[in-house]
Short mmCIF file of C-alpha atoms in Angstrom, two decimals:
data_model
loop_
_atom_site.label_atom_id
_atom_site.label_comp_id
_atom_site.label_asym_id
_atom_site.label_seq_id
_atom_site.Cartn_x
_atom_site.Cartn_y
_atom_site.Cartn_z
CA MET A 38 0.03 0.15 -0.05
CA ILE A 39 0.91 3.97 -0.69
CA VAL A 40 0.27 7.15 0.75
CA ASN A 41 0.21 10.08 -1.68
CA VAL A 42 3.25 12.28 -1.10
CA ALA A 43 2.34 14.93 -1.61
CA PRO A 44 0.35 17.91 0.15
CA SER A 45 -2.64 18.13 -0.37
CA SER A 46 -3.67 21.44 -2.47
CA SER A 47 -5.74 24.35 -0.84
CA ILE A 48 -8.85 25.82 -2.57
CA ASN A 49 -8.86 29.33 -3.31
CA SER A 50 -12.32 29.80 -4.65
CA PRO A 51 -15.13 28.45 -2.82
CA VAL A 52 -16.95 26.04 -5.15
CA ALA A 53 -20.10 24.50 -5.55
CA PHE A 54 -21.42 22.53 -2.06
CA PRO A 55 -22.51 19.26 -3.00
CA VAL A 56 -26.14 18.14 -2.25
CA LYS A 57 -27.54 15.21 -2.83
CA ARG A 58 -30.51 14.71 -0.61
CA SER A 59 -33.28 12.91 -2.18
CA LEU A 60 -34.93 9.63 -0.84
CA LYS A 61 -37.41 7.15 -0.21
CA ILE A 62 -39.39 7.67 2.89
CA GLN A 63 -41.97 6.18 4.25
CA THR A 64 -43.54 6.23 7.81
CA THR A 65 -44.05 3.62 10.73
CA PRO A 66 -46.85 4.60 12.85
CA LYS A 67 -44.75 4.95 16.30
CA PRO A 68 -42.55 6.78 17.49
CA TYR A 69 -39.06 4.98 18.78
CA VAL A 70 -35.67 5.93 19.23
CA LEU A 71 -32.92 4.00 19.67
CA GLN A 72 -29.19 5.02 21.30
CA SER A 73 -26.06 3.84 21.00
CA LYS A 74 -23.90 3.98 24.18
CA GLY A 75 -22.78 1.01 25.74
CA SER A 76 -22.97 -3.57 25.08
CA ASN A 77 -20.15 -4.65 22.81
CA PHE A 78 -21.87 -6.18 19.64
CA PRO A 79 -25.41 -5.06 17.70
CA CYS A 80 -28.55 -5.47 18.95
CA HIS A 81 -31.26 -3.14 16.89
CA LEU A 82 -33.35 -1.64 19.38
CA ARG A 83 -31.64 -1.87 22.41
CA GLN A 84 -31.06 1.66 24.30
CA LYS A 85 -27.45 1.76 25.08
CA ILE A 86 -25.47 -0.06 23.08
CA THR A 87 -21.94 -0.10 22.24
CA CYS A 88 -19.08 -1.83 19.16
CA ASN A 89 -15.82 -1.25 18.93
CA GLY A 90 -13.60 -0.25 15.56
CA ARG A 91 -11.09 1.40 13.48
CA ILE A 92 -10.65 4.47 10.90
CA ASN A 93 -8.19 3.54 8.64
CA ILE A 94 -8.31 7.21 6.67
CA ALA A 95 -7.13 10.71 6.93
CA VAL A 96 -8.01 14.65 6.40
CA ASN A 97 -5.81 17.43 5.96
CA VAL A 98 -7.63 19.99 8.57
CA GLU A 99 -6.63 19.29 12.05
CA MET A 100 -7.72 20.68 15.69
CA LYS A 101 -4.35 22.66 17.47
CA GLU A 102 -4.05 20.96 21.11
CA GLY A 103 -5.07 23.97 22.94
CA GLU A 104 -8.05 23.63 21.75
CA LYS A 105 -8.81 20.12 22.13
CA LYS A 106 -11.80 19.28 23.62
CA ARG A 107 -11.76 18.20 27.20
CA GLY A 108 -14.34 15.26 27.74
CA ALA A 109 -17.56 12.90 25.15
CA VAL A 110 -17.85 14.20 22.43
CA ARG A 111 -21.72 14.07 21.71
CA ILE A 112 -23.58 13.22 19.11
CA VAL A 113 -27.23 13.73 17.99
CA SER A 114 -28.74 11.81 14.39
CA ILE A 115 -32.17 12.29 13.58
CA VAL A 116 -33.45 9.72 10.64
CA GLY A 117 -35.81 10.61 8.90
CA GLU A 118 -38.73 7.57 9.97
CA ALA A 119 -39.04 4.66 8.30
CA SER A 120 -36.21 5.65 5.00
CA VAL A 121 -34.15 3.03 3.03
CA SER A 122 -30.63 3.88 2.83
CA PRO A 123 -28.61 2.54 -0.44
CA LEU A 124 -26.46 -0.24 1.15
CA LYS A 125 -28.68 -2.94 0.41
CA SER A 126 -32.15 -1.48 1.21
CA ALA A 127 -30.97 -1.64 4.83
CA PRO A 128 -33.25 0.51 6.96
CA TRP A 129 -31.38 4.53 7.45
CA LEU A 130 -32.43 4.12 11.04
CA HIS A 131 -30.43 0.33 11.37
CA VAL A 132 -27.07 2.08 10.35
CA MET A 133 -26.71 5.05 11.47
CA LEU A 134 -27.54 2.80 15.29
CA HIS A 135 -24.55 0.35 13.35
CA THR A 136 -22.50 3.49 12.62
CA ALA A 137 -22.69 4.77 16.46
CA GLU A 138 -21.38 0.90 18.04
CA ARG A 139 -18.85 1.65 14.92
CA LEU A 140 -17.46 4.98 16.45
CA LYS A 141 -16.87 3.34 19.66
CA TRP A 142 -14.01 1.06 18.40
CA VAL A 143 -12.20 4.41 17.95
CA ASP A 144 -13.34 5.95 20.81
CA GLU A 145 -14.65 4.79 24.02
CA GLU A 146 -15.29 9.11 23.94
CA PHE A 147 -17.27 9.03 20.89
CA GLU A 148 -21.41 8.62 22.13
CA MET A 149 -24.04 9.29 19.27
CA ILE A 150 -27.66 9.56 19.56
CA VAL A 151 -29.95 8.39 16.89
CA PHE A 152 -32.87 9.20 17.23
CA SER A 153 -35.97 8.45 14.79
CA ASP A 154 -38.14 12.19 13.82
CA ASN A 155 -41.08 10.90 14.43
CA PHE A 156 -41.11 11.79 18.06
CA VAL A 157 -42.30 15.47 16.25
CA LYS A 158 -45.65 14.14 16.02
CA TYR A 159 -45.77 13.05 19.88
CA GLU A 160 -46.37 15.52 22.65
CA ASP A 161 -44.77 14.25 25.28
CA GLU A 162 -41.15 13.71 26.70
CA THR A 163 -39.76 12.41 23.77
CA VAL A 164 -39.48 16.02 22.38
CA ASN A 165 -37.84 17.15 25.54
CA HIS A 166 -35.39 14.67 25.75
CA VAL A 167 -34.57 15.44 22.44
CA ARG A 168 -34.13 19.29 22.38
CA ASN A 169 -31.39 18.12 26.09
CA GLU A 170 -29.97 15.93 23.59
CA LEU A 171 -29.17 18.90 21.10
CA ASP A 172 -28.42 22.48 23.53
CA ARG A 173 -25.50 18.99 24.46
CA ALA A 174 -24.46 18.82 21.37
CA ASP A 175 -21.37 18.87 19.30
CA ILE A 176 -22.19 17.28 15.41
CA LEU A 177 -26.42 17.53 14.56
CA VAL A 178 -26.53 14.77 11.63
CA VAL A 179 -29.85 14.88 9.45
CA VAL A 180 -29.77 11.92 7.73
CA ALA A 181 -33.34 11.07 4.82
CA VAL A 182 -34.96 13.96 6.87
CA ARG A 183 -37.54 15.44 4.10
CA LYS A 184 -41.34 15.60 5.92
CA GLU A 185 -41.80 19.46 6.60
CA GLY A 186 -42.60 19.00 10.63
CA SER A 187 -39.86 17.47 10.96
CA VAL A 188 -37.63 20.02 8.95
CA ASN A 189 -38.64 22.83 10.90
CA TRP A 190 -39.23 21.47 14.44
CA ILE A 191 -35.22 20.90 13.52
CA GLN A 192 -34.34 24.35 12.50
CA SER A 193 -36.09 26.04 15.21
CA ASN A 194 -34.51 23.53 17.61
CA SER A 195 -30.79 22.92 16.25
CA GLN A 196 -29.52 26.64 16.34
CA SER A 197 -26.90 26.33 19.19
CA VAL A 198 -25.27 23.46 17.29
CA PRO A 199 -22.04 24.30 16.46
CA ASN A 200 -22.16 21.57 14.11
CA ILE A 201 -25.00 20.10 11.46
CA ILE A 202 -24.09 18.15 8.62
CA CYS A 203 -27.36 16.98 5.99
CA PHE A 204 -27.41 13.43 3.83
CA ASP A 205 -30.16 12.90 1.74
CA SER A 206 -32.92 15.79 3.37
CA SER A 207 -34.63 18.31 2.64
CA LEU A 208 -32.75 21.54 0.49
CA ALA A 209 -34.82 23.76 3.46
CA LEU A 210 -31.98 22.47 6.22
CA ARG A 211 -28.49 24.20 6.17
CA ASN A 212 -24.84 22.20 6.64
CA LYS A 213 -22.89 24.45 9.28
CA LEU A 214 -18.87 22.99 10.13
CA GLY A 215 -16.79 25.56 11.86
CA GLY A 216 -18.78 28.79 13.01
CA PHE A 217 -19.48 28.68 8.80
CA VAL A 218 -23.31 28.33 7.33
CA GLU A 219 -24.35 26.85 4.34
CA THR A 220 -25.67 30.17 2.06
CA LYS A 221 -29.09 29.63 -0.21
CA LYS A 222 -26.73 31.23 -3.46
CA ARG A 223 -25.41 28.34 -5.55
CA GLY A 224 -21.41 29.31 -5.33
CA ASP A 225 -21.58 30.57 -2.03
CA ILE A 226 -20.32 27.40 0.16
CA PHE A 227 -20.95 29.26 3.28
CA SER A 228 -21.05 32.57 5.05
CA SER A 229 -18.89 33.89 8.02
CA LEU A 230 -20.97 34.00 10.78
CA LEU A 231 -17.90 36.12 11.99
CA PRO A 232 -17.54 39.60 11.99
CA PHE A 233 -14.79 39.63 10.23
CA PRO A 234 -13.63 37.33 6.75
CA GLN A 235 -11.58 33.95 7.64
CA SER A 236 -10.98 33.33 3.85
CA LYS A 237 -8.48 29.98 5.06
CA LYS A 238 -10.48 28.67 8.01
CA LEU A 239 -13.75 28.96 5.13
CA ASP A 240 -11.50 26.98 2.69
CA GLU A 241 -10.63 24.64 5.35
CA SER A 242 -14.66 23.84 5.66
CA VAL A 243 -15.33 23.54 2.07
CA GLU A 244 -12.37 20.95 2.12
CA ILE A 245 -13.70 19.13 4.57
CA ALA A 246 -17.12 19.64 3.99
CA ARG A 247 -15.85 17.98 -0.16
CA THR A 248 -14.41 15.53 1.14
CA VAL A 249 -17.41 14.55 3.60
CA PHE A 250 -19.69 14.38 0.73
CA ASP A 251 -17.21 12.41 -1.36
CA ALA A 252 -16.76 10.00 0.92
CA TRP A 253 -20.56 10.02 1.93
CA GLU A 254 -21.62 9.29 -1.86
CA ARG A 255 -19.06 5.68 -1.44
CA HIS A 256 -22.23 4.76 0.53
CA ASN A 257 -20.40 2.28 2.43
CA SER A 258 -20.74 1.84 6.44
CA ASP A 259 -16.53 2.24 6.77
CA ASP A 260 -16.38 5.96 5.57
CA ILE A 261 -20.59 6.92 6.35
CA ARG A 262 -17.91 6.24 9.98
CA PHE A 263 -15.16 8.49 8.30
CA CYS A 264 -18.24 10.87 7.73
CA LEU A 265 -18.01 11.93 11.14
CA LEU A 266 -15.01 11.71 12.44
CA VAL A 267 -13.36 14.09 9.34
CA ILE A 268 -15.57 16.34 11.78
CA ILE A 269 -14.61 15.33 15.15
CA ASN A 270 -11.39 15.52 13.74
CA ALA A 271 -11.59 18.65 12.53
CA TYR A 272 -13.79 21.12 14.77
CA ILE A 273 -14.42 19.34 17.72
CA THR A 274 -10.87 17.44 19.53
CA PRO A 275 -8.20 15.15 17.41
CA VAL A 276 -9.26 11.63 15.59
CA SER A 277 -6.00 9.36 16.91
CA THR A 278 -6.83 7.54 13.95
CA LEU A 279 -6.50 10.21 11.33
CA LYS A 280 -2.93 11.49 13.26
CA ASN A 281 -0.96 9.54 10.26
CA LEU A 282 -0.94 11.10 6.21
CA ARG A 283 0.02 14.10 6.08
CA ALA A 284 3.14 14.98 4.46
CA LYS A 285 5.44 17.19 6.41
CA GLY A 286 6.79 19.37 3.95
CA PHE A 287 10.22 20.16 3.60
CA SER A 288 11.51 17.71 6.01
CA THR A 289 9.66 15.26 3.58
CA LEU A 290 11.21 16.61 0.71
CA ASN A 291 14.47 16.36 2.20
CA CYS A 292 14.46 12.71 3.39
CA MET A 293 13.10 11.69 -0.17
CA VAL A 294 15.90 13.20 -1.98
CA THR A 295 18.49 12.70 0.40
CA ASN A 296 18.07 9.04 0.45
CA CYS A 297 15.65 8.01 -1.89
CA GLY A 298 17.20 10.31 -5.69
CA PRO A 299 17.72 7.43 -8.00
CA GLN A 300 14.54 5.68 -7.15
CA ILE A 301 12.82 9.26 -8.22
CA LEU A 302 14.16 9.69 -10.69
CA ASN A 303 13.99 5.66 -12.71
CA CYS A 304 10.31 5.84 -11.72
CA LEU A 305 9.98 9.34 -13.02
CA LEU A 306 11.19 8.04 -16.57
CA ASP A 307 9.42 5.62 -16.35
CA PRO A 308 5.34 5.41 -18.19
CA ASN A 309 3.73 3.14 -14.99
CA CYS A 310 5.70 4.75 -12.98
CA ARG A 311 5.36 8.19 -13.16
CA LYS A 312 1.65 7.53 -14.35
CA ALA A 313 1.10 6.19 -10.74
CA LEU A 314 2.44 8.83 -8.68
CA GLN A 315 0.35 11.10 -11.21
CA CYS A 316 -2.90 9.08 -9.11
CA LEU A 317 -1.59 9.24 -5.81
CA ASN A 318 -1.42 12.38 -6.00
CA ASN A 319 -4.96 13.15 -8.14
CA CYS A 320 -6.56 11.26 -5.25
CA SER A 321 -7.39 12.49 -1.94
CA PRO A 322 -4.37 11.42 1.00
CA VAL A 323 -7.60 10.10 3.06
CA ASP A 324 -8.88 7.56 0.25
CA GLN A 325 -7.32 3.76 0.52
CA VAL A 326 -9.71 2.78 -2.04
CA CYS A 327 -8.12 5.58 -4.55
CA ASN A 328 -5.48 5.53 -4.21
CA TYR A 329 -4.87 1.49 -3.76
CA ARG A 330 -6.43 1.69 -7.23
CA CYS A 331 -3.83 3.25 -8.88
CA ILE A 332 -0.56 1.32 -6.86
CA ALA A 333 -2.97 -1.71 -8.45
CA SER A 334 -3.37 -0.16 -11.95
CA TYR A 335 0.15 0.64 -12.50
CA GLU A 336 2.63 -1.52 -10.51
CA SER A 337 6.08 -1.70 -11.72
CA LYS A 338 9.47 -2.56 -10.34
CA TYR A 339 9.63 1.40 -10.48
CA LEU A 340 6.94 1.94 -8.17
CA GLU A 341 8.07 -1.26 -5.79
CA GLU A 342 11.74 0.50 -5.42
CA PHE A 343 10.33 3.94 -5.97
CA SER A 344 7.93 3.20 -2.13
CA LEU A 345 10.59 0.85 -0.65
CA CYS A 346 12.75 3.88 -0.51
CA VAL A 347 10.98 6.38 0.27
CA LEU A 348 8.22 4.74 2.77
CA GLN A 349 9.55 1.01 3.83
CA LYS A 350 13.11 2.20 4.66
CA ASN A 351 13.79 5.50 4.79
CA ASN A 352 10.06 6.50 6.32
CA CYS A 353 10.30 10.05 4.72
CA LEU A 354 6.37 10.63 5.47
CA GLU A 355 6.72 9.67 9.20
CA LEU A 356 4.45 7.44 9.38
CA ASP A 357 3.91 4.56 11.94
CA ALA A 358 0.71 3.24 12.01
CA LYS A 359 -0.91 0.55 14.72
CA ILE A 360 -2.25 -2.75 13.23
CA PRO A 361 -5.91 -1.75 15.09
CA GLU A 362 -7.34 -3.79 18.41
CA LYS A 363 -10.84 -2.95 17.62
CA PRO A 364 -13.23 -5.85 17.09
CA CYS A 365 -11.58 -8.07 19.54
CA VAL A 366 -13.57 -11.60 17.15
CA PRO A 367 -12.69 -15.14 18.44
CA PRO A 368 -11.98 -17.60 16.32
CA MET A 369 -14.66 -21.05 15.83
CA SER A 370 -13.56 -23.91 18.76
CA GLU A 371 -14.31 -26.71 16.71
CA PHE A 372 -14.54 -27.80 13.71
CA ARG A 373 -16.76 -31.14 13.20
CA GLY A 374 -16.66 -31.39 16.98
CA GLU A 375 -13.10 -31.91 17.78
CA LYS A 376 -11.57 -28.77 19.50
CA LEU A 377 -9.46 -26.76 16.68
CA SER A 378 -5.75 -27.10 16.65
CA PRO A 379 -2.70 -25.13 14.81
CA GLU A 380 -3.20 -28.01 12.17
CA ILE A 381 -6.56 -28.09 11.83
CA ALA A 382 -6.74 -23.95 11.92
CA GLU A 383 -4.04 -24.47 8.52
CA ASP A 384 -6.32 -27.19 7.11
CA LEU A 385 -8.70 -24.94 7.07
CA PHE A 386 -6.92 -22.82 4.70
CA VAL A 387 -5.65 -25.00 2.57
CA GLY A 388 -9.01 -25.31 2.27
CA TRP A 389 -10.53 -27.05 -0.98
CA LEU A 390 -7.03 -26.22 -2.77
CA GLY A 391 -5.99 -30.37 -4.22
CA THR A 392 -9.84 -30.58 -5.07
CA LEU A 393 -9.49 -27.36 -6.94
CA ASP A 394 -7.08 -26.06 -8.07
CA TRP A 395 -7.94 -23.34 -4.96
CA SER A 396 -8.76 -22.96 -1.60
CA TRP A 397 -11.73 -20.29 -1.46
CA ARG A 398 -13.25 -18.77 -3.85
CA VAL A 399 -14.54 -15.04 -2.31
CA VAL A 400 -17.73 -14.65 -2.37
CA ALA A 401 -18.16 -11.09 -0.48
CA GLY A 402 -16.07 -8.72 1.21
CA GLN A 403 -16.54 -5.76 3.91
CA ASN A 404 -13.49 -3.69 2.78
CA PRO A 405 -13.74 -1.07 0.32
CA ALA A 406 -10.59 -1.03 -0.85
CA TYR A 407 -9.41 -3.76 -0.74
CA ASP A 408 -12.08 -6.65 -0.90
CA GLN A 409 -14.16 -5.26 -4.03
CA PHE A 410 -11.80 -7.03 -6.75
CA PRO A 411 -13.41 -8.70 -9.49
CA CYS A 412 -12.77 -12.57 -9.36
CA GLN A 413 -10.99 -13.31 -6.48
CA TYR A 414 -8.85 -16.78 -5.59
CA GLN A 415 -6.89 -17.61 -2.22
CA LEU A 416 -4.45 -20.37 -2.49
CA PHE A 417 -3.44 -21.97 1.33
CA TYR A 418 -0.52 -23.96 1.71
CA ARG A 419 1.99 -25.08 3.11
CA GLY A 420 6.25 -24.56 2.10
CA LYS A 421 8.71 -27.07 1.32
CA ALA A 422 11.03 -25.75 4.72
CA ARG A 423 9.40 -27.18 7.94
CA GLY A 424 6.62 -25.33 9.50
CA SER A 425 6.14 -22.78 6.89
CA PHE A 426 3.15 -21.58 5.88
CA TRP A 427 1.60 -19.51 2.69
CA TYR A 428 -1.13 -17.43 1.67
CA GLU A 429 -1.23 -16.32 -1.90
CA PRO A 430 -4.38 -14.13 -3.42
CA VAL A 431 -4.92 -14.07 -6.34
CA PHE A 432 -7.68 -11.50 -7.96
CA GLN A 433 -8.75 -9.31 -11.13
CA VAL A 434 -8.54 -5.25 -10.98
CA ARG A 435 -9.93 -3.08 -14.02
CA THR A 436 -6.88 -0.53 -14.41
CA LEU A 437 -8.09 2.78 -14.51
CA GLU A 438 -7.81 2.91 -18.61
CA GLY A 439 -10.04 -0.07 -18.43
CA TYR A 440 -8.61 -2.84 -19.56
CA LEU A 441 -8.70 -6.04 -16.83
CA VAL A 442 -5.03 -7.35 -15.52
CA TRP A 443 -4.81 -10.41 -13.28
CA ARG A 444 -2.10 -9.37 -10.13
CA ARG A 445 -0.38 -12.09 -7.34
CA ARG A 446 0.53 -11.36 -3.91
CA LYS A 447 2.29 -13.23 -1.18
CA TYR A 448 1.85 -13.83 2.25
CA ARG A 449 4.09 -15.74 5.10
CA VAL A 450 1.64 -16.11 7.46
CA LYS A 451 2.67 -17.91 11.16
CA ARG A 452 0.29 -19.23 13.84
CA GLY A 453 -1.19 -17.03 16.65
CA LYS A 454 -1.31 -18.17 20.28
CA VAL A 455 -4.29 -19.68 20.20
CA PRO A 456 -5.55 -21.98 17.22
CA GLY A 457 -7.20 -20.44 14.81
CA THR A 458 -5.55 -17.17 14.50
CA PHE A 459 -2.22 -16.13 12.07
CA HIS A 460 0.01 -13.15 11.46
CA PHE A 461 0.17 -12.78 7.72
CA SER A 462 2.93 -10.32 6.63
CA VAL A 463 3.31 -9.19 2.78
CA LEU A 464 5.50 -6.70 0.66
CA ASP A 465 3.14 -5.14 -1.08
CA ASN A 466 4.32 -3.01 -3.69
CA GLY A 467 7.27 -1.82 -1.36
CA VAL A 468 5.45 -1.29 1.31
CA VAL A 469 5.49 -4.05 4.72
CA SER A 470 1.10 -4.53 5.71
CA ASN A 471 1.19 -6.31 8.88
CA GLU A 472 -1.94 -8.38 9.69
CA PHE A 473 -3.72 -10.53 12.38
CA TRP A 474 -6.38 -12.86 11.02
CA THR A 475 -9.01 -15.11 12.80
CA ILE A 476 -10.70 -17.71 11.47
CA VAL A 477 -14.55 -17.02 12.76
CA ASP A 478 -16.55 -20.24 11.06
CA VAL A 479 -16.14 -22.74 8.76
CA SER A 480 -19.44 -24.91 7.68
CA ASP A 481 -18.34 -28.53 8.54
CA ASP A 482 -18.95 -29.35 4.67
CA LEU A 483 -16.27 -27.04 3.55
CA SER A 484 -19.33 -24.75 1.75
CA TRP A 485 -18.32 -21.68 3.08
CA GLY A 486 -15.76 -19.93 5.62
CA LEU A 487 -15.65 -16.60 7.29
CA PHE A 488 -12.61 -15.01 7.87
CA HIS A 489 -11.75 -11.47 9.68
CA TYR A 490 -8.51 -9.57 9.56
CA HIS A 491 -6.89 -5.91 10.92
CA GLY A 492 -3.92 -4.77 9.38
CA ALA A 493 -1.60 -2.23 8.71
CA ALA A 494 0.65 -0.42 6.76
CA ARG A 495 2.90 1.17 9.44
CA VAL A 496 4.77 3.80 7.07
CA ALA A 497 2.33 4.33 4.84
CA GLY A 498 0.50 5.55 7.57
CA GLN A 499 -2.72 3.52 6.53
CA SER A 500 -4.89 0.60 9.48
CA TYR A 501 -7.26 -1.10 8.87
CA THR A 502 -9.33 -3.75 8.93
CA GLY A 503 -11.89 -6.12 7.06
CA ALA A 504 -13.52 -9.88 6.37
CA VAL A 505 -14.14 -11.90 3.96
CA LEU A 506 -17.03 -14.66 3.12
CA VAL A 507 -15.46 -17.43 0.91
CA SER A 508 -17.00 -20.65 -0.34
CA PRO A 509 -15.83 -23.22 -3.04
CA ASP A 510 -17.29 -21.84 -6.03
CA GLY A 511 -18.19 -17.84 -5.14
CA GLU A 512 -21.88 -18.75 -4.88
CA TYR A 513 -23.64 -16.80 -1.81
CA PRO A 514 -23.73 -20.06 1.36
CA ALA A 515 -27.29 -21.45 1.24
CA GLN A 516 -30.32 -20.13 2.62
CA LYS A 517 -29.82 -23.45 5.87
CA ASP A 518 -26.44 -21.35 6.59
CA LYS A 519 -28.12 -17.65 6.60
CA GLU A 520 -28.40 -17.86 10.81
CA ARG A 521 -25.65 -19.07 11.38
CA LEU A 522 -23.67 -17.06 8.96
CA VAL A 523 -25.38 -14.05 10.17
CA SER A 524 -24.22 -15.09 14.14
CA ALA A 525 -20.49 -15.36 13.07
CA LEU A 526 -20.91 -11.73 11.40
CA ASP A 527 -22.30 -10.76 14.46
CA ARG A 528 -18.77 -11.56 16.03
CA CYS A 529 -17.19 -9.46 13.85
CA GLY A 530 -19.20 -6.34 14.22
CA ILE A 531 -20.45 -6.92 10.46
CA LYS A 532 -24.34 -6.11 9.40
CA GLU A 533 -24.91 -8.74 6.46
CA TRP A 534 -25.79 -5.47 4.12
CA GLU A 535 -22.03 -3.96 5.16
CA LEU A 536 -20.81 -6.63 2.28
CA PHE A 537 -19.51 -6.48 -0.94
CA ASN A 538 -20.46 -8.66 -3.26
CA VAL A 539 -17.91 -9.49 -5.67
CA ASP A 540 -18.54 -10.45 -9.75
CA ASN A 541 -17.01 -13.61 -10.38
CA CYS A 542 -18.37 -12.95 -14.10
CA SER A 543 -15.83 -13.30 -16.74
CA CYS A 544 -13.01 -15.21 -14.71
CA GLU A 545 -11.01 -17.32 -17.59
CA ASP A 546 -7.35 -17.29 -17.42
CA ALA A 547 -6.07 -17.13 -13.84
CA PRO A 548 -2.46 -17.48 -12.69
CA LEU A 549 -3.20 -20.00 -10.28
CA GLY A 550 -0.56 -23.07 -9.47
CA LEU A 551 1.27 -23.01 -6.72
CA PRO A 552 5.96 -23.95 -6.54
CA GLU A 553 6.92 -27.38 -6.30
CA GLY A 554 7.32 -29.12 -3.13
CA SER A 555 4.04 -27.61 -1.44
CA SER A 556 1.67 -29.56 0.93
CA LEU A 557 -1.38 -29.61 1.23
CA HIS A 558 -3.67 -31.17 4.62
CA SER A 559 -1.93 -32.70 7.72
CA LYS A 560 -5.87 -33.14 9.37
CA ILE A 561 -8.67 -32.41 7.92
CA GLN A 562 -10.33 -34.97 5.05
CA VAL A 563 -12.02 -33.24 1.79
CA HIS A 564 -13.38 -35.15 -0.81
CA GLY A 565 -11.32 -38.63 0.26
CA GLN A 566 -8.55 -36.93 0.20
CA MET A 567 -5.74 -36.82 3.58
CA HIS A 568 -3.16 -35.28 1.50
CA SER A 569 -1.18 -33.78 -1.20
CA SER A 570 1.42 -32.64 -2.80
CA VAL A 571 1.97 -30.60 -6.07
#
């Protein structure tokens, strides 16, 4: 993985504010309030909930230490009654409740309370409760609110909230960030609420708004949470997971020129490497999806040498990302009635290899940057050296120039302390990524499995989590396994509607195959085979 090594350009003039708020709204007869505040894993209609998670991208604007808020960050979200999200038609209320849980993964002090807007119809204690929460809120997040009564109530009762962001909602509602409020005039995003113009702060608010709305439009759970973290980081308190990915200006340039002159020159002279750098410079440094697509589109030995020198060997960006600790995902404890051992766990990874030309095919994944590539094959095998174990993913990339190309990586795999957990490491285009994998569940007939991972590319400043649902043929598990699959996803803190379905069409001529001398299963029978060698 790589990050943009150039400082982001400033915005010199206001641009049209991105407003896309139309959404299908339905109604239900009963009012209810959902809060997120305190338990371990998801439960949609619980009153107090907490969960764990991590974000892997950042924004360029950060607060000064002296401006840091002490204590909890309080967020209120008001969601249109019975509104439906584009995330596999999951209710927006459930999506925002799950987001509240995932904010706790980043910091236990981040509290978001989620309300349906149907409270407006009832003159009871709920209305006063919402009003009291708004009086204490740092951020108001409005999602899919279009009913006139709800819009009027929000306008009348949110004046004291310092930051307001509205998604898929009535155009009558105005965004407010960092003391600047959105104006009605297109081309004027914000008007200053202060007596004197502060163009730098205005430009920063414009940039933040653009970052937030671009992320929202990607319609995935990571980016929805990221929208809130960007605002928290810019206007309320620094977010620890957003401290990376900021170039250090002259010190970065000096490090690069002093230590990596030949590698920089070779890269600039090579068409593919030069395109990769140009592509990365056009990505927001906070956008892992964009960054990794650039890398996968334009990989070359010169790009690898550039990254190896600038990032891995010399850490010119002075970054130090850590593998996320949350969510804490337990591995499965037994398989086919037998206690899980390290050997059996490795065999579960090996899966169908030997019977088929691959261990598993990825059906769906949770991470928007790394789990969405077409035609993903997994190859797990025991190496020639005693005790060695390897993982080689093979996948397609549709490059930015429209070509379909195959890519292949090679991970070294070592056993974790608990059977069913493993430490992975890979050199990916010159940057080392370390990951912690967990076998969450595998069906007794090997018809499907769920693997979770936490990872970090330390010197690239990127940390991430994800999960992959796998099967032998790339097809979704049968309906009879639905309950067990949902339970496995819950142990990862993942909802089924968060998964991206992988395109497994047109997967001919995948570059599979294993090194000579590799071995496969040691304990598990797959179609009557106890052991295979290649």
